[in-house]
Amino acid sequence: MAAGPADDAEVIARSRHSPEHFADLFHRHAPALKRDAVRRLGAAAAEDVVAETFVAACQQRATHDLTWDDARPWLSGIATNLIGRHLRHEIGLYKALSRTGADPVTEPFTDRVDQRVTAGGVRVRLAAALAGLPAGHRDALLLVTWGELTYEQAPSRWAWPWERCAPG
């Protein structure tokens, strides 16, 4: 019987001697990272952030802790740090969303019209609330909701206690 796909730690370990194996991580995790980055920064910046994430991860693979068999929290942490560099742009998007209620990562135009009529007020309040959160709280919230990490994965990569992420 053929062995299943290697876990991420095995891929990283192999890539230390054969860098072409690192592409497996890209194929596994880039789509999820891009979805998160698009929602936070817009499409153009998202592609740059995903590319920069994998460049940084590839450069750091020699020191990566191989006891983590899932690289997604590590990669999400790198992406979040890179997204932090785009913070002013990110805040600008949330402020625009709070003014217009238009989310650039929604369904086609016809669906958006129906949604705006019913959910416009909620989006405005949500965007304003996101823009007003401290950066660490916003990062943790968006890693769990848009990044689809578990509550344990999101803060653990940075050794954040959940008390730090919870409202004061």
PDB file of C-alpha atoms in Angstrom:
ATOM      1  CA  MET A   1       0.000   0.000   0.000  1.00  0.00           C
ATOM      2  CA  ALA A   2       1.362   3.421  -0.942  1.00  0.00           C
ATOM      3  CA  ALA A   3       2.198   5.866   1.800  1.00  0.00           C
ATOM      4  CA  GLY A   4       0.016   8.976   2.133  1.00  0.00           C
ATOM      5  CA  PRO A   5       1.287  12.454   1.501  1.00  0.00           C
ATOM      6  CA  ALA A   6       4.066  13.611   3.797  1.00  0.00           C
ATOM      7  CA  ASP A   7       3.135  15.992   6.587  1.00  0.00           C
ATOM      8  CA  ASP A   8       4.490  19.511   6.338  1.00  0.00           C
ATOM      9  CA  ALA A   9       7.390  18.864   8.719  1.00  0.00           C
ATOM     10  CA  GLU A  10       8.586  16.014   6.503  1.00  0.00           C
ATOM     11  CA  VAL A  11       8.334  18.243   3.425  1.00  0.00           C
ATOM     12  CA  ILE A  12      10.337  20.993   5.130  1.00  0.00           C
ATOM     13  CA  ALA A  13      12.957  18.495   6.283  1.00  0.00           C
ATOM     14  CA  ARG A  14      13.333  17.141   2.722  1.00  0.00           C
ATOM     15  CA  SER A  15      13.469  20.668   1.308  1.00  0.00           C
ATOM     16  CA  ARG A  16      16.526  21.423   3.435  1.00  0.00           C
ATOM     17  CA  HIS A  17      18.487  19.111   1.130  1.00  0.00           C
ATOM     18  CA  SER A  18      16.327  19.391  -1.995  1.00  0.00           C
ATOM     19  CA  PRO A  19      14.714  22.848  -2.154  1.00  0.00           C
ATOM     20  CA  GLU A  20      12.302  21.830  -4.920  1.00  0.00           C
ATOM     21  CA  HIS A  21      10.271  19.932  -2.279  1.00  0.00           C
ATOM     22  CA  PHE A  22       9.330  23.262  -0.706  1.00  0.00           C
ATOM     23  CA  ALA A  23       6.926  23.786  -3.629  1.00  0.00           C
ATOM     24  CA  ASP A  24       4.664  21.150  -2.024  1.00  0.00           C
ATOM     25  CA  LEU A  25       3.974  23.576   0.847  1.00  0.00           C
ATOM     26  CA  PHE A  26       3.074  26.282  -1.635  1.00  0.00           C
ATOM     27  CA  HIS A  27       0.542  24.034  -3.360  1.00  0.00           C
ATOM     28  CA  ARG A  28      -0.976  22.994  -0.017  1.00  0.00           C
ATOM     29  CA  HIS A  29      -1.203  26.356   1.719  1.00  0.00           C
ATOM     30  CA  ALA A  30      -1.006  29.225  -0.789  1.00  0.00           C
ATOM     31  CA  PRO A  31      -4.735  29.222  -1.653  1.00  0.00           C
ATOM     32  CA  ALA A  32      -5.797  29.648   1.999  1.00  0.00           C
ATOM     33  CA  LEU A  33      -3.144  32.289   2.639  1.00  0.00           C
ATOM     34  CA  LYS A  34      -4.209  34.175  -0.471  1.00  0.00           C
ATOM     35  CA  ARG A  35      -7.887  34.141   0.529  1.00  0.00           C
ATOM     36  CA  ASP A  36      -6.986  35.650   3.893  1.00  0.00           C
ATOM     37  CA  ALA A  37      -4.666  38.232   2.355  1.00  0.00           C
ATOM     38  CA  VAL A  38      -7.208  39.229  -0.334  1.00  0.00           C
ATOM     39  CA  ARG A  39      -9.810  39.885   2.319  1.00  0.00           C
ATOM     40  CA  ARG A  40      -7.405  41.965   4.332  1.00  0.00           C
ATOM     41  CA  LEU A  41      -5.424  43.814   1.658  1.00  0.00           C
ATOM     42  CA  GLY A  42      -7.073  43.454  -1.746  1.00  0.00           C
ATOM     43  CA  ALA A  43      -6.067  41.231  -4.648  1.00  0.00           C
ATOM     44  CA  ALA A  44      -2.929  43.018  -5.867  1.00  0.00           C
ATOM     45  CA  ALA A  45      -1.230  43.218  -2.465  1.00  0.00           C
ATOM     46  CA  ALA A  46      -2.383  39.699  -1.546  1.00  0.00           C
ATOM     47  CA  GLU A  47      -0.366  38.059  -4.301  1.00  0.00           C
ATOM     48  CA  ASP A  48       2.712  39.960  -3.170  1.00  0.00           C
ATOM     49  CA  VAL A  49       2.156  38.963   0.464  1.00  0.00           C
ATOM     50  CA  VAL A  50       1.730  35.280  -0.433  1.00  0.00           C
ATOM     51  CA  ALA A  51       4.868  35.330  -2.577  1.00  0.00           C
ATOM     52  CA  GLU A  52       6.825  37.133   0.156  1.00  0.00           C
ATOM     53  CA  THR A  53       5.504  34.649   2.725  1.00  0.00           C
ATOM     54  CA  PHE A  54       6.906  31.675   0.857  1.00  0.00           C
ATOM     55  CA  VAL A  55      10.206  33.419   0.126  1.00  0.00           C
ATOM     56  CA  ALA A  56      10.602  34.167   3.848  1.00  0.00           C
ATOM     57  CA  ALA A  57       9.521  30.656   4.847  1.00  0.00           C
ATOM     58  CA  CYS A  58      11.936  29.082   2.382  1.00  0.00           C
ATOM     59  CA  GLN A  59      14.744  31.220   3.777  1.00  0.00           C
ATOM     60  CA  GLN A  60      13.772  30.211   7.337  1.00  0.00           C
ATOM     61  CA  ARG A  61      13.215  26.500   6.672  1.00  0.00           C
ATOM     62  CA  ALA A  62      16.606  25.514   8.076  1.00  0.00           C
ATOM     63  CA  THR A  63      15.579  26.752  11.519  1.00  0.00           C
ATOM     64  CA  HIS A  64      11.890  25.791  11.393  1.00  0.00           C
ATOM     65  CA  ASP A  65      10.727  23.666  14.342  1.00  0.00           C
ATOM     66  CA  LEU A  66       9.961  20.280  12.780  1.00  0.00           C
ATOM     67  CA  THR A  67       7.840  19.232  15.761  1.00  0.00           C
ATOM     68  CA  TRP A  68       5.038  21.243  14.102  1.00  0.00           C
ATOM     69  CA  ASP A  69       3.650  18.793  11.545  1.00  0.00           C
ATOM     70  CA  ASP A  70       1.305  21.455  10.135  1.00  0.00           C
ATOM     71  CA  ALA A  71       3.074  24.470   8.609  1.00  0.00           C
ATOM     72  CA  ARG A  72      -0.094  26.504   8.165  1.00  0.00           C
ATOM     73  CA  PRO A  73       0.131  28.343  11.516  1.00  0.00           C
ATOM     74  CA  TRP A  74       3.803  29.143  10.801  1.00  0.00           C
ATOM     75  CA  LEU A  75       3.010  30.372   7.294  1.00  0.00           C
ATOM     76  CA  SER A  76      -0.011  32.299   8.562  1.00  0.00           C
ATOM     77  CA  GLY A  77       2.212  33.969  11.142  1.00  0.00           C
ATOM     78  CA  ILE A  78       4.677  35.064   8.477  1.00  0.00           C
ATOM     79  CA  ALA A  79       1.834  36.316   6.284  1.00  0.00           C
ATOM     80  CA  THR A  80       0.270  38.181   9.200  1.00  0.00           C
ATOM     81  CA  ASN A  81       3.569  39.920   9.906  1.00  0.00           C
ATOM     82  CA  LEU A  82       3.848  40.919   6.253  1.00  0.00           C
ATOM     83  CA  ILE A  83       0.253  42.090   6.256  1.00  0.00           C
ATOM     84  CA  GLY A  84       1.158  44.237   9.249  1.00  0.00           C
ATOM     85  CA  ARG A  85       3.482  46.173   6.961  1.00  0.00           C
ATOM     86  CA  HIS A  86       0.439  47.030   4.901  1.00  0.00           C
ATOM     87  CA  LEU A  87      -1.482  48.166   7.977  1.00  0.00           C
ATOM     88  CA  ARG A  88      -2.243  51.677   6.787  1.00  0.00           C
ATOM     89  CA  HIS A  89      -3.626  50.298   3.555  1.00  0.00           C
ATOM     90  CA  GLU A  90      -5.637  47.683   5.470  1.00  0.00           C
ATOM     91  CA  ILE A  91      -7.128  50.313   7.781  1.00  0.00           C
ATOM     92  CA  GLY A  92      -7.975  52.390   4.713  1.00  0.00           C
ATOM     93  CA  LEU A  93      -9.912  49.478   3.217  1.00  0.00           C
ATOM     94  CA  TYR A  94     -11.894  49.014   6.436  1.00  0.00           C
ATOM     95  CA  LYS A  95     -12.670  52.724   6.601  1.00  0.00           C
ATOM     96  CA  ALA A  96     -13.864  52.656   2.981  1.00  0.00           C
ATOM     97  CA  LEU A  97     -15.958  49.575   3.738  1.00  0.00           C
ATOM     98  CA  SER A  98     -17.474  51.317   6.729  1.00  0.00           C
ATOM     99  CA  ARG A  99     -18.415  54.270   4.500  1.00  0.00           C
ATOM    100  CA  THR A 100     -19.765  52.292   1.531  1.00  0.00           C
ATOM    101  CA  GLY A 101     -20.694  48.844   2.836  1.00  0.00           C
ATOM    102  CA  ALA A 102     -19.118  47.335  -0.318  1.00  0.00           C
ATOM    103  CA  ASP A 103     -16.888  44.316   0.283  1.00  0.00           C
ATOM    104  CA  PRO A 104     -14.567  43.591  -2.697  1.00  0.00           C
ATOM    105  CA  VAL A 105     -14.502  39.866  -1.832  1.00  0.00           C
ATOM    106  CA  THR A 106     -18.186  39.174  -2.273  1.00  0.00           C
ATOM    107  CA  GLU A 107     -20.353  37.456  -4.842  1.00  0.00           C
ATOM    108  CA  PRO A 108     -21.088  38.879  -8.300  1.00  0.00           C
ATOM    109  CA  PHE A 109     -22.763  42.256  -8.680  1.00  0.00           C
ATOM    110  CA  THR A 110     -26.351  40.953  -8.770  1.00  0.00           C
ATOM    111  CA  ASP A 111     -25.864  39.103  -5.497  1.00  0.00           C
ATOM    112  CA  ARG A 112     -24.177  42.131  -3.955  1.00  0.00           C
ATOM    113  CA  VAL A 113     -27.179  44.325  -4.667  1.00  0.00           C
ATOM    114  CA  ASP A 114     -29.471  41.998  -2.712  1.00  0.00           C
ATOM    115  CA  GLN A 115     -26.967  41.690   0.108  1.00  0.00           C
ATOM    116  CA  ARG A 116     -26.454  45.435   0.360  1.00  0.00           C
ATOM    117  CA  VAL A 117     -30.132  46.015   0.840  1.00  0.00           C
ATOM    118  CA  THR A 118     -30.328  43.552   3.740  1.00  0.00           C
ATOM    119  CA  ALA A 119     -26.856  43.548   5.254  1.00  0.00           C
ATOM    120  CA  GLY A 120     -25.434  46.970   4.476  1.00  0.00           C
ATOM    121  CA  GLY A 121     -25.848  48.323   7.980  1.00  0.00           C
ATOM    122  CA  VAL A 122     -24.221  45.288   9.573  1.00  0.00           C
ATOM    123  CA  ARG A 123     -21.206  45.493   7.263  1.00  0.00           C
ATOM    124  CA  VAL A 124     -20.707  49.131   8.035  1.00  0.00           C
ATOM    125  CA  ARG A 125     -20.687  48.447  11.776  1.00  0.00           C
ATOM    126  CA  LEU A 126     -18.464  45.358  11.368  1.00  0.00           C
ATOM    127  CA  ALA A 127     -15.903  47.206   9.242  1.00  0.00           C
ATOM    128  CA  ALA A 128     -15.822  50.101  11.696  1.00  0.00           C
ATOM    129  CA  ALA A 129     -15.327  47.656  14.564  1.00  0.00           C
ATOM    130  CA  LEU A 130     -12.479  45.878  12.726  1.00  0.00           C
ATOM    131  CA  ALA A 131     -10.781  49.185  11.973  1.00  0.00           C
ATOM    132  CA  GLY A 132     -10.995  50.117  15.656  1.00  0.00           C
ATOM    133  CA  LEU A 133      -9.464  46.912  17.042  1.00  0.00           C
ATOM    134  CA  PRO A 134      -5.850  46.865  18.222  1.00  0.00           C
ATOM    135  CA  ALA A 135      -3.661  45.193  15.593  1.00  0.00           C
ATOM    136  CA  GLY A 136      -3.012  42.022  17.637  1.00  0.00           C
ATOM    137  CA  HIS A 137      -6.689  41.495  18.344  1.00  0.00           C
ATOM    138  CA  ARG A 138      -7.600  42.079  14.690  1.00  0.00           C
ATOM    139  CA  ASP A 139      -4.875  39.652  13.549  1.00  0.00           C
ATOM    140  CA  ALA A 140      -6.054  36.899  15.906  1.00  0.00           C
ATOM    141  CA  LEU A 141      -9.726  37.401  14.988  1.00  0.00           C
ATOM    142  CA  LEU A 142      -9.048  37.341  11.253  1.00  0.00           C
ATOM    143  CA  LEU A 143      -6.729  34.308  11.475  1.00  0.00           C
ATOM    144  CA  VAL A 144      -9.543  32.340  13.113  1.00  0.00           C
ATOM    145  CA  THR A 145     -12.403  33.629  10.951  1.00  0.00           C
ATOM    146  CA  TRP A 146     -10.939  34.230   7.508  1.00  0.00           C
ATOM    147  CA  GLY A 147      -7.719  32.232   7.884  1.00  0.00           C
ATOM    148  CA  GLU A 148      -9.697  29.227   9.165  1.00  0.00           C
ATOM    149  CA  LEU A 149      -7.180  28.448  11.889  1.00  0.00           C
ATOM    150  CA  THR A 150      -8.388  26.950  15.142  1.00  0.00           C
ATOM    151  CA  TYR A 151      -8.429  29.014  18.309  1.00  0.00           C
ATOM    152  CA  GLU A 152      -5.393  27.041  19.448  1.00  0.00           C
ATOM    153  CA  GLN A 153      -3.406  27.533  16.233  1.00  0.00           C
ATOM    154  CA  ALA A 154      -3.842  31.284  15.856  1.00  0.00           C
ATOM    155  CA  PRO A 155      -2.220  32.523  19.064  1.00  0.00           C
ATOM    156  CA  SER A 156       0.059  29.540  19.682  1.00  0.00           C
ATOM    157  CA  ARG A 157       2.413  30.441  16.868  1.00  0.00           C
ATOM    158  CA  TRP A 158       3.286  33.640  18.726  1.00  0.00           C
ATOM    159  CA  ALA A 159       2.749  32.212  22.222  1.00  0.00           C
ATOM    160  CA  TRP A 160      -0.137  34.638  22.746  1.00  0.00           C
ATOM    161  CA  PRO A 161      -2.332  33.920  25.716  1.00  0.00           C
ATOM    162  CA  TRP A 162      -6.020  34.151  24.774  1.00  0.00           C
ATOM    163  CA  GLU A 163      -6.425  36.725  27.517  1.00  0.00           C
ATOM    164  CA  ARG A 164      -4.377  39.080  25.330  1.00  0.00           C
ATOM    165  CA  CYS A 165      -6.806  38.565  22.453  1.00  0.00           C
ATOM    166  CA  ALA A 166      -9.960  38.845  24.531  1.00  0.00           C
ATOM    167  CA  PRO A 167     -11.600  42.226  25.078  1.00  0.00           C
ATOM    168  CA  GLY A 168     -10.370  43.924  28.254  1.00  0.00           C
TER     169      GLY A 168
END
